[in-house]
Coordinates of N, CA and C in Angstrom, one line a residue:
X1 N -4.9 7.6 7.3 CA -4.3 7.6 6.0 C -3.1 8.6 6.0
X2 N -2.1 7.9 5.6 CA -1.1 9.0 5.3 C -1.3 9.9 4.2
X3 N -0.8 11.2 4.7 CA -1.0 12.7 4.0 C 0.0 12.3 2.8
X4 N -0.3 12.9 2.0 CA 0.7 12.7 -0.1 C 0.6 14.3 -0.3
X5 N 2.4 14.1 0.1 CA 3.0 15.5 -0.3 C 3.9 14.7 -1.2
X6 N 4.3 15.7 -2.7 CA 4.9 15.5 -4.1 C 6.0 16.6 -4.3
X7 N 7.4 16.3 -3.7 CA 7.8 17.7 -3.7 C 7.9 18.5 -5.5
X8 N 7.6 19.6 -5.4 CA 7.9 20.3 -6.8 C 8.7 19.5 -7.6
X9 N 9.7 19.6 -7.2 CA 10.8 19.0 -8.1 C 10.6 17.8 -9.0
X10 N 10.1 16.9 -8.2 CA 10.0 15.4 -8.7 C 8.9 16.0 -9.6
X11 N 7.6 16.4 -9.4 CA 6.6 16.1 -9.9 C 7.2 16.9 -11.5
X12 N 7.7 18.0 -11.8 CA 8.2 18.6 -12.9 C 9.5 18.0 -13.4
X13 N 10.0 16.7 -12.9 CA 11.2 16.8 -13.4 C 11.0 15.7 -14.3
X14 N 11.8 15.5 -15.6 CA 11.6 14.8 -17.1 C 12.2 13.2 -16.4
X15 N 12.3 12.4 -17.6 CA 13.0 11.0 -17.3 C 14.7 11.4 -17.1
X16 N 14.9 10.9 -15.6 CA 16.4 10.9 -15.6 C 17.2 9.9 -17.1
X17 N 18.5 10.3 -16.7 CA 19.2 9.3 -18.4 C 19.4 8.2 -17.5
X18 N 18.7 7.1 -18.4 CA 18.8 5.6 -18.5 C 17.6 4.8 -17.7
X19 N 16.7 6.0 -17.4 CA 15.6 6.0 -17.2 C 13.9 6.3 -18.0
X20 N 13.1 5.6 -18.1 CA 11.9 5.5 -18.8 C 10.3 6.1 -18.1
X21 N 11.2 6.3 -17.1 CA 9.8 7.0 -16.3 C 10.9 8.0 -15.7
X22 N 9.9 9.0 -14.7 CA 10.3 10.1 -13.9 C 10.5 9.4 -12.7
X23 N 11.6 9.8 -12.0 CA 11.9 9.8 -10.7 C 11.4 8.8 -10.0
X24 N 10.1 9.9 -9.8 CA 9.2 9.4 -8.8 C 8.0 8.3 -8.9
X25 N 7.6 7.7 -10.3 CA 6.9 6.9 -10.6 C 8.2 5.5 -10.9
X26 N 9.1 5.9 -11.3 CA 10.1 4.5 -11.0 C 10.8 4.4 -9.6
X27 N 10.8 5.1 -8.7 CA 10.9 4.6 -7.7 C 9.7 3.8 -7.3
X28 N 8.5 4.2 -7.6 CA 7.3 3.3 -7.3 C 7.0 1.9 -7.9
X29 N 7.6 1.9 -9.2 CA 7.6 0.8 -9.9 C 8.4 -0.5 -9.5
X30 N 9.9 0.2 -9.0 CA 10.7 -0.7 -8.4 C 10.6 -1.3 -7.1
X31 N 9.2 -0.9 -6.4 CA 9.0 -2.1 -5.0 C 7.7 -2.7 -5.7
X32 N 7.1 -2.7 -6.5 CA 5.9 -3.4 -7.0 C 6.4 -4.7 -7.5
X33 N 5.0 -5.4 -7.6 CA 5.0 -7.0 -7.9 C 4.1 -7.4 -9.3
X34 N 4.2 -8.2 -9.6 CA 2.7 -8.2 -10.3 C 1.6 -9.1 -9.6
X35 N 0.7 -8.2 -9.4 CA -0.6 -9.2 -8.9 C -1.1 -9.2 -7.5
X36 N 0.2 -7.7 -7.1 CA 0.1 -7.1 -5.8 C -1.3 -6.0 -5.8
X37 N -1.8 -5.6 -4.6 CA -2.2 -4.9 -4.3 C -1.2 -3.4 -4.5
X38 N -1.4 -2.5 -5.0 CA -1.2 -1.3 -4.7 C -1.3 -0.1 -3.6
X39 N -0.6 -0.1 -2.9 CA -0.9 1.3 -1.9 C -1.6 2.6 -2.4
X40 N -2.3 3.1 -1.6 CA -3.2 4.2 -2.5 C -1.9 5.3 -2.8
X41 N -0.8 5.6 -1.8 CA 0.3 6.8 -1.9 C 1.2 6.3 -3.4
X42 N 1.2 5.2 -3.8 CA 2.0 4.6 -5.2 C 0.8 4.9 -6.0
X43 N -0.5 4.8 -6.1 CA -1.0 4.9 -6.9 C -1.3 6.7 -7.4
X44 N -0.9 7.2 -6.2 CA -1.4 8.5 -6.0 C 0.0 9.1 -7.0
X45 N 1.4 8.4 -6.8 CA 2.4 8.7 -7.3 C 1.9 8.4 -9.1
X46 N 1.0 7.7 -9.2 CA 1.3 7.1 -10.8 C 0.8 8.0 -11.7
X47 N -0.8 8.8 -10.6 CA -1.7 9.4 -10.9 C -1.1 10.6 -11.6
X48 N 0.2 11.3 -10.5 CA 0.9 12.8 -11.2 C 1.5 12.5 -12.5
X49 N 2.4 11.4 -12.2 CA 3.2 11.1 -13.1 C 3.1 10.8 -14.4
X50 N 1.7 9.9 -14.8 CA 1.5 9.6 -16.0 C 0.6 11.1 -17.1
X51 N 0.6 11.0 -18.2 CA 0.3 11.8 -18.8 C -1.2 11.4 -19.1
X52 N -2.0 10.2 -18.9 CA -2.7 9.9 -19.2 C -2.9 8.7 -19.0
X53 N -4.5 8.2 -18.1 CA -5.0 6.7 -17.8 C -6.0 6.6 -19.0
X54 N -5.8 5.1 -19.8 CA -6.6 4.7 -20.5 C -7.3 3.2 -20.0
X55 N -8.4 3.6 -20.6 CA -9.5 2.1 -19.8 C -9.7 1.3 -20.7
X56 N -9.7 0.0 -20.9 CA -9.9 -0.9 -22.0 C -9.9 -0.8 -23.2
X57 N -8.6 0.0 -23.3 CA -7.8 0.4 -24.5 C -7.7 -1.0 -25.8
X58 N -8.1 -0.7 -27.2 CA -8.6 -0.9 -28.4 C -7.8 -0.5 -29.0
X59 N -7.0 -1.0 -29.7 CA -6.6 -0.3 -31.1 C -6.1 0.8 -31.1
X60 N -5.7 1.6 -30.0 CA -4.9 2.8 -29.4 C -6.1 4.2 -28.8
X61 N -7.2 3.3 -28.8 CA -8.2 4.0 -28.3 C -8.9 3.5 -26.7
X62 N -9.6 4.1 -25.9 CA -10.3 4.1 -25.3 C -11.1 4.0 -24.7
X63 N -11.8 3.2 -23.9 CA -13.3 3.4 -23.6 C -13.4 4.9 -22.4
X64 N -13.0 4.8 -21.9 CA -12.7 6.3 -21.3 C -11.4 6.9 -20.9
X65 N -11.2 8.1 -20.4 CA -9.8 8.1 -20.0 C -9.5 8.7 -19.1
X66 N -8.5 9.0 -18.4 CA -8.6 10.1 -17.3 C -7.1 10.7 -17.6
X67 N -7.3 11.8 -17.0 CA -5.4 12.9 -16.6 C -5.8 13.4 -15.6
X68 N -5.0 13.0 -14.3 CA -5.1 13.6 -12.8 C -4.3 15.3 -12.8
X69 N -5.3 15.5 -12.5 CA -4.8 17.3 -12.3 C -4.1 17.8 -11.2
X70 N -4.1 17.0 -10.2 CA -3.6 17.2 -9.2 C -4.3 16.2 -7.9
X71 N -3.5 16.2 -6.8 CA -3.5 15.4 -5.6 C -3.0 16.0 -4.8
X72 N -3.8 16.1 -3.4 CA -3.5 17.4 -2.4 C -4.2 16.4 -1.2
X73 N -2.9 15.8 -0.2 CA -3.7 15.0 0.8 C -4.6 13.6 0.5
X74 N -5.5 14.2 1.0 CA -6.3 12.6 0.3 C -7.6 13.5 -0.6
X75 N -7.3 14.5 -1.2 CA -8.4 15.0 -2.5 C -7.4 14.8 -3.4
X76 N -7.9 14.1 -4.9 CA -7.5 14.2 -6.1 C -8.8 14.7 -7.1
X77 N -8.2 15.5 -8.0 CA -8.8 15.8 -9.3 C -8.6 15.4 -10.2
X78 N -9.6 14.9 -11.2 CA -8.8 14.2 -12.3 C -10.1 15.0 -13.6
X79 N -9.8 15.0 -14.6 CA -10.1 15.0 -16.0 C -10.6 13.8 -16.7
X80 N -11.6 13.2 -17.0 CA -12.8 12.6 -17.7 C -13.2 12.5 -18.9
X81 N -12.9 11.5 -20.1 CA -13.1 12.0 -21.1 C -13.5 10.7 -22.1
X82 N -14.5 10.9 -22.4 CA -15.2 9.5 -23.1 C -16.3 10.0 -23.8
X83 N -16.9 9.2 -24.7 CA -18.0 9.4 -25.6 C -19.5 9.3 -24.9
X84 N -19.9 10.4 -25.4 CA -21.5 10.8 -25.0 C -22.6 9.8 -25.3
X85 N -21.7 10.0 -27.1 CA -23.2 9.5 -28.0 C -22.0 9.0 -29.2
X86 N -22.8 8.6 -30.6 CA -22.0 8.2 -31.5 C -21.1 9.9 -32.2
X87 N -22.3 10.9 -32.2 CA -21.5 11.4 -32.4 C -20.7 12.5 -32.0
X88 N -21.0 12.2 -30.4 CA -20.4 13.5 -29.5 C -19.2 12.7 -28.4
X89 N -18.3 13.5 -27.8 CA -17.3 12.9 -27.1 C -17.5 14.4 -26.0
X90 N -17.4 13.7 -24.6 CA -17.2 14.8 -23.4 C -16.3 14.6 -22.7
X91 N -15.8 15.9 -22.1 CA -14.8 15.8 -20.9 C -15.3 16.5 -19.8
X92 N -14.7 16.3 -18.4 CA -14.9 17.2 -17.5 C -14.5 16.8 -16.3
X93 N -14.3 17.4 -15.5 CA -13.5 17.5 -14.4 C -14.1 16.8 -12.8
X94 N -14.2 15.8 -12.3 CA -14.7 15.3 -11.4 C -13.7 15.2 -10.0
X95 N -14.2 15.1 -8.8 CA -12.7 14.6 -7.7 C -13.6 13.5 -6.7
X96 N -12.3 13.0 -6.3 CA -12.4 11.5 -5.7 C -11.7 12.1 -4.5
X97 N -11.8 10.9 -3.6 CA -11.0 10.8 -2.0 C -10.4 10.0 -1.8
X98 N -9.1 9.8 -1.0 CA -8.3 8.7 -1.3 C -8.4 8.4 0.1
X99 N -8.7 7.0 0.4 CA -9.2 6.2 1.4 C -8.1 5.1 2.1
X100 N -8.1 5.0 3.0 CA -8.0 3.9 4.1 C -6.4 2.8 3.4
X101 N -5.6 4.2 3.0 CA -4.1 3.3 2.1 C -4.7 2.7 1.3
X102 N -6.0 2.4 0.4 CA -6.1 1.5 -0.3 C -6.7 2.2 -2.0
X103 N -7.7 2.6 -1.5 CA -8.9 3.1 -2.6 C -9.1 4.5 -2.8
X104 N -9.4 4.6 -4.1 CA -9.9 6.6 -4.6 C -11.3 6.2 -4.6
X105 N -12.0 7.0 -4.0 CA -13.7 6.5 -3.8 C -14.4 8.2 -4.7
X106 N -15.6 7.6 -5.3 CA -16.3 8.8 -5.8 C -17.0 9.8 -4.7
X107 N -17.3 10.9 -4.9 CA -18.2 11.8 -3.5 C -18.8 12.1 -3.9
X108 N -19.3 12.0 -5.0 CA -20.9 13.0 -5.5 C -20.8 14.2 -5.9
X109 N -19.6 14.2 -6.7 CA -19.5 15.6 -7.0 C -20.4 16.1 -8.0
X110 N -20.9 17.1 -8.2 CA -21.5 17.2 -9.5 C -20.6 18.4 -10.6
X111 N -19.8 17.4 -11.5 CA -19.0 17.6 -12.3 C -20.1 18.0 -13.8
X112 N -21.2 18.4 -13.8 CA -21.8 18.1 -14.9 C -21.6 20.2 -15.5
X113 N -21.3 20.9 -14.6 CA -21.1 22.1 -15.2 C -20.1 22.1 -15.5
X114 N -19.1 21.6 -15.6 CA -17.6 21.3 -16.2 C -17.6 20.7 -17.6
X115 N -18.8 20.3 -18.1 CA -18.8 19.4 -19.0 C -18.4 20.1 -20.5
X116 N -17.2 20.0 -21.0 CA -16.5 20.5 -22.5 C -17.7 19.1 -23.5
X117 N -17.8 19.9 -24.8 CA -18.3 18.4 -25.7 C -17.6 19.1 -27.1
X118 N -17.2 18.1 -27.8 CA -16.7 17.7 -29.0 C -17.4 16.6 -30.1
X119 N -17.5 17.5 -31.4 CA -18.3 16.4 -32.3 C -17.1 15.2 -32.5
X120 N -17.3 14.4 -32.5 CA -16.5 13.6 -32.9 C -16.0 12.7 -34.4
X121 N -17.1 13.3 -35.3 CA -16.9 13.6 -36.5 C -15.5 14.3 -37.3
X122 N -15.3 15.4 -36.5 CA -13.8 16.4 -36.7 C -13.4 17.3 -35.3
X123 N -14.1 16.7 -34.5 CA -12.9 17.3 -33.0 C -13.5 19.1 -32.7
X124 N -14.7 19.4 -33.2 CA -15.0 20.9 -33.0 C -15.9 20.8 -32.0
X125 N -15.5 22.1 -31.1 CA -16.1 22.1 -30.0 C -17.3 22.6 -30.0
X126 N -17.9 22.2 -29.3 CA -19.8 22.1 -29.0 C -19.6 23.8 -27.5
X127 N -20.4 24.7 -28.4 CA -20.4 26.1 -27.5 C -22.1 26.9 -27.5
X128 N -22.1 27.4 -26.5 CA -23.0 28.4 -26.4 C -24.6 27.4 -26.2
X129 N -25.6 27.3 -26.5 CA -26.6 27.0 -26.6 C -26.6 25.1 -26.6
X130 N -26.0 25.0 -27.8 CA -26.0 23.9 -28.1 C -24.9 23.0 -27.4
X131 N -23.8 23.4 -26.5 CA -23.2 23.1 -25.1 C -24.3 22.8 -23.6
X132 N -25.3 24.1 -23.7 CA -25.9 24.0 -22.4 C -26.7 23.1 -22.7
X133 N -27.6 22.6 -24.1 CA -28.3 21.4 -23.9 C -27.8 20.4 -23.5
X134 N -26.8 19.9 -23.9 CA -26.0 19.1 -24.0 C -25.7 18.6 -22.2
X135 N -25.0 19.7 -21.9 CA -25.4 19.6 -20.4 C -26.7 18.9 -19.8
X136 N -27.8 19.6 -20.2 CA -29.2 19.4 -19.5 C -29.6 18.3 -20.1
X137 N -29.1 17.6 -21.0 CA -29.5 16.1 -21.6 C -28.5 15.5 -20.4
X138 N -27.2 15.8 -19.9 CA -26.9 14.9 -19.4 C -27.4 14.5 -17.8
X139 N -28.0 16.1 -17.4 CA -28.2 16.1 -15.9 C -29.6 15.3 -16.0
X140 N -30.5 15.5 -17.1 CA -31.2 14.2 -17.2 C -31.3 12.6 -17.2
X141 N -30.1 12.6 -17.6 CA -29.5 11.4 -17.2 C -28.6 10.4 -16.3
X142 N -27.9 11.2 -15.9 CA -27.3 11.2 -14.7 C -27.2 11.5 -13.4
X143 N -27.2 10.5 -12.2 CA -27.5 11.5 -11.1 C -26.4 11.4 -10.1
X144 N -25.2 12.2 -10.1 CA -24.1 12.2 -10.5 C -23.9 12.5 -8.2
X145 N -24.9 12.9 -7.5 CA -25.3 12.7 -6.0 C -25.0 11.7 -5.5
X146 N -25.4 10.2 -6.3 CA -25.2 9.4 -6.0 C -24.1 8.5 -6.3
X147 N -23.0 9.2 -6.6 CA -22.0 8.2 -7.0 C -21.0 8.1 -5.8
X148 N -21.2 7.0 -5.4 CA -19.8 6.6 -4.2 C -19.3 5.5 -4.4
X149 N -19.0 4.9 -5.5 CA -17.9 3.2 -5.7 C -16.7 3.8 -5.2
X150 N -15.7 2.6 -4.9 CA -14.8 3.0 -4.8 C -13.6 2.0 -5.5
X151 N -12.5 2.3 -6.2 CA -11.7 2.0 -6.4 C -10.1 1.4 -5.9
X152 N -9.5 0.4 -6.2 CA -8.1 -0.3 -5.9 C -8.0 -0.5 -6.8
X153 N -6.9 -1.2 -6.5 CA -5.5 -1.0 -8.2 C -4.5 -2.7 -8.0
X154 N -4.3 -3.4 -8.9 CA -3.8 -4.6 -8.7 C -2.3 -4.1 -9.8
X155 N -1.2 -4.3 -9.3 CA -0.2 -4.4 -10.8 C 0.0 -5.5 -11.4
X156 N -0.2 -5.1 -12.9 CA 0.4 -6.0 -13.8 C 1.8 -5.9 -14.4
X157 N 2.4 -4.9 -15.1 CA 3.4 -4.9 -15.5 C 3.8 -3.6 -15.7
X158 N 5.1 -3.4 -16.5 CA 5.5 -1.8 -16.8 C 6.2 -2.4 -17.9
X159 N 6.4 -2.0 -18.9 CA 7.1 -1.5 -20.1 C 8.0 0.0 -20.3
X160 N 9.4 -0.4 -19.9 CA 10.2 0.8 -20.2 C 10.0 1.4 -21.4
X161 N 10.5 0.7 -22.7 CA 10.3 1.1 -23.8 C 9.2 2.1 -24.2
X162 N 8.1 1.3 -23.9 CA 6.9 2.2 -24.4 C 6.2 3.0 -23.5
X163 N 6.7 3.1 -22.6 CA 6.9 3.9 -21.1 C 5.1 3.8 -20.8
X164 N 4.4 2.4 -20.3 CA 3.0 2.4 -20.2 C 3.5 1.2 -19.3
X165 N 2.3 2.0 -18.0 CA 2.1 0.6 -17.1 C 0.7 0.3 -17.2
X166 N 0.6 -0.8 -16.8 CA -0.5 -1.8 -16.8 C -1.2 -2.4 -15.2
X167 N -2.7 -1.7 -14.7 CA -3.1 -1.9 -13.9 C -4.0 -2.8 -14.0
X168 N -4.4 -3.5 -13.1 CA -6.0 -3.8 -13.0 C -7.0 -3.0 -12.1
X169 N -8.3 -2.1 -12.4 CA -8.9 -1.6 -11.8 C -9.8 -2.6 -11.2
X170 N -10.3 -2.6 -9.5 CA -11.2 -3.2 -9.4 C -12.3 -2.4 -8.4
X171 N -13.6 -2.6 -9.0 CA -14.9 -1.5 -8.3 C -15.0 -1.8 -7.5
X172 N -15.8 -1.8 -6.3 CA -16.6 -1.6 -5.1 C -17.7 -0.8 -4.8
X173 N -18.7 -1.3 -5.2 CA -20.3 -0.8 -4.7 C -20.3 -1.4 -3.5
X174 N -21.2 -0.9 -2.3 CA -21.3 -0.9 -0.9 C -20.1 -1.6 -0.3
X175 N -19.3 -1.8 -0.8 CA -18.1 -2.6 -0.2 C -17.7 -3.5 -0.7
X176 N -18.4 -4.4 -1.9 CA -18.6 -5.4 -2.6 C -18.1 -5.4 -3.9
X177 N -17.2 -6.7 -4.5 CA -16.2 -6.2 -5.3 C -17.2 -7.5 -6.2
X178 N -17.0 -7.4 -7.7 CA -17.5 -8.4 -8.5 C -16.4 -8.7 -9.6
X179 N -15.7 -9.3 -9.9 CA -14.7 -9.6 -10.7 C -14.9 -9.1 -12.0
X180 N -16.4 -9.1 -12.7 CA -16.9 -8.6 -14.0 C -17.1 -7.1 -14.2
X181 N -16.7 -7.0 -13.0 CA -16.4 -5.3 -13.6 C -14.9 -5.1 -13.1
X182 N -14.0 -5.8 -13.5 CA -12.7 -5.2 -13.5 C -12.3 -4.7 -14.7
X183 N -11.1 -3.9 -14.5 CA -10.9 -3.1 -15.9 C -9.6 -2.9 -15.8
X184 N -8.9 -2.8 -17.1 CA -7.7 -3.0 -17.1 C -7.6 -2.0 -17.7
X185 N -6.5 -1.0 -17.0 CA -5.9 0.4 -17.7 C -4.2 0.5 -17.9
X186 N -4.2 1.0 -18.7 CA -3.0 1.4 -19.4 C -2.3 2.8 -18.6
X187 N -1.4 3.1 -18.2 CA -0.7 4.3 -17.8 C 0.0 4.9 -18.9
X188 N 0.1 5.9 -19.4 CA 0.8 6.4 -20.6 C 1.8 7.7 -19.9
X189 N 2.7 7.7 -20.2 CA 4.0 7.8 -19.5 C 4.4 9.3 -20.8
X190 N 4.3 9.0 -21.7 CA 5.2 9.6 -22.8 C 4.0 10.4 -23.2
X191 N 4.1 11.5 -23.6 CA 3.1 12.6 -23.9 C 2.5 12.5 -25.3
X192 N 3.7 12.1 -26.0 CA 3.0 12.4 -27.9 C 2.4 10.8 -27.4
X193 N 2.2 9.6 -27.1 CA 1.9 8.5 -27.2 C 0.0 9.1 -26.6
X194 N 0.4 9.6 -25.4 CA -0.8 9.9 -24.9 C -2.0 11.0 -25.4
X195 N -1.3 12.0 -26.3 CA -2.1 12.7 -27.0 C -2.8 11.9 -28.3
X196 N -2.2 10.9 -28.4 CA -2.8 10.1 -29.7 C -3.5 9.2 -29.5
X197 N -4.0 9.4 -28.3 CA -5.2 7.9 -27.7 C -6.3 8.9 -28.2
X198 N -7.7 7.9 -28.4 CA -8.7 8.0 -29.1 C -9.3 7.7 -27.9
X199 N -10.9 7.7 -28.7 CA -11.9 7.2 -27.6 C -12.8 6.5 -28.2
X200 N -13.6 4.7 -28.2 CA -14.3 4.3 -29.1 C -15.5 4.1 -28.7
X201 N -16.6 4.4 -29.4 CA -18.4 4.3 -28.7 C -18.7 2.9 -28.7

């Protein structure tokens, strides 16, 4: 697999004029197809660039979402953020491996001490006591060892205007792809657009 170096520049620099994306995610846009397979190094590009991945986006909300924190070779980090319960919302920090030019695969990280919670009632943060249960409800439920699916990426479109591209995600358990779990994500490009995505239970 080829190594994903981002030089500084690109990764910090805003939309050039008469441009709707940065640099470096419209140079990626402009050899894509729709309905193409994605290279993992373009998807790795989309990952810096966008401000925010939404997953079966509703009504300007979310079933989960991600913000890549960074991509270093074939480790990326990304940010996690979806509803608990009805009335709690979590985030936290998990990392993937980027595979064979094609796929970001899970490793078992155990992201469960990273875990931020928010009531979702009015957005206040869950601390101290009533954070660590919260935690230990989820390590009861999760067994976060065993997570290795892996992920590819199909394109569907880009919208300059509203600066969001449009993927198809597809899973892989043991190797094996099922069409009913594909999921279509939204790229959000523009920052106030992306601070205003929701998350729905």
């Amino acid at each position: 697999m080829r190594q994903i170096v981002f030089p500084v520049a690109l990764l910090l620099a805003g939309a050039l004029p008469g441009q709707a994306f940065d640099a470096q995610s419209q140079a990626v846009l402009d050899r894509m197809k729709a309905g193409k397979l994605v290279h993992i190094d373009d998807v790795a590009a989309l990952m810096i660039g966008a401000e925010r991945w939404c997953y079966r986006e509703q009504d300007g909300n979310c079933a989960w979402s991600d913000i890549y924190l960074s991509v270093e070779g074939t480790d990326a980090t990304y940010e996690i953020s979806n509803p608990w319960s009805e009335e709690v919302d979590i985030a936290f920090v998990d990392r993937g491996e980027l595979r064979d030019d094609r796929y970001i695969c899970e490793i078992g990280f155990d992201w469960i001490p990273s875990v931020r919670g928010y009531t979702r009632s009015d957005g206040n943060a869950i601390e101290g006591r009533a954070l660590e249960n919260l935690r230990q409800e989820i390590r009861s439920q999760v067994t976060v060892e065993d997570n290795d699916d892996c992920f590819d990426y199909v394109y569907r479109s880009a919208d300059a205007e509203t600066q969001v591209v449009t993927l198809l995600q597809r899973q892989y358990i043991d190797g094996e792809t099922d069409p009913a779990n594909d999921t279509e994500v939204k790229l959000y490009f523009d920052k106030d657009a992306a601070e205003a995505l929701g998350w729905y239970w």
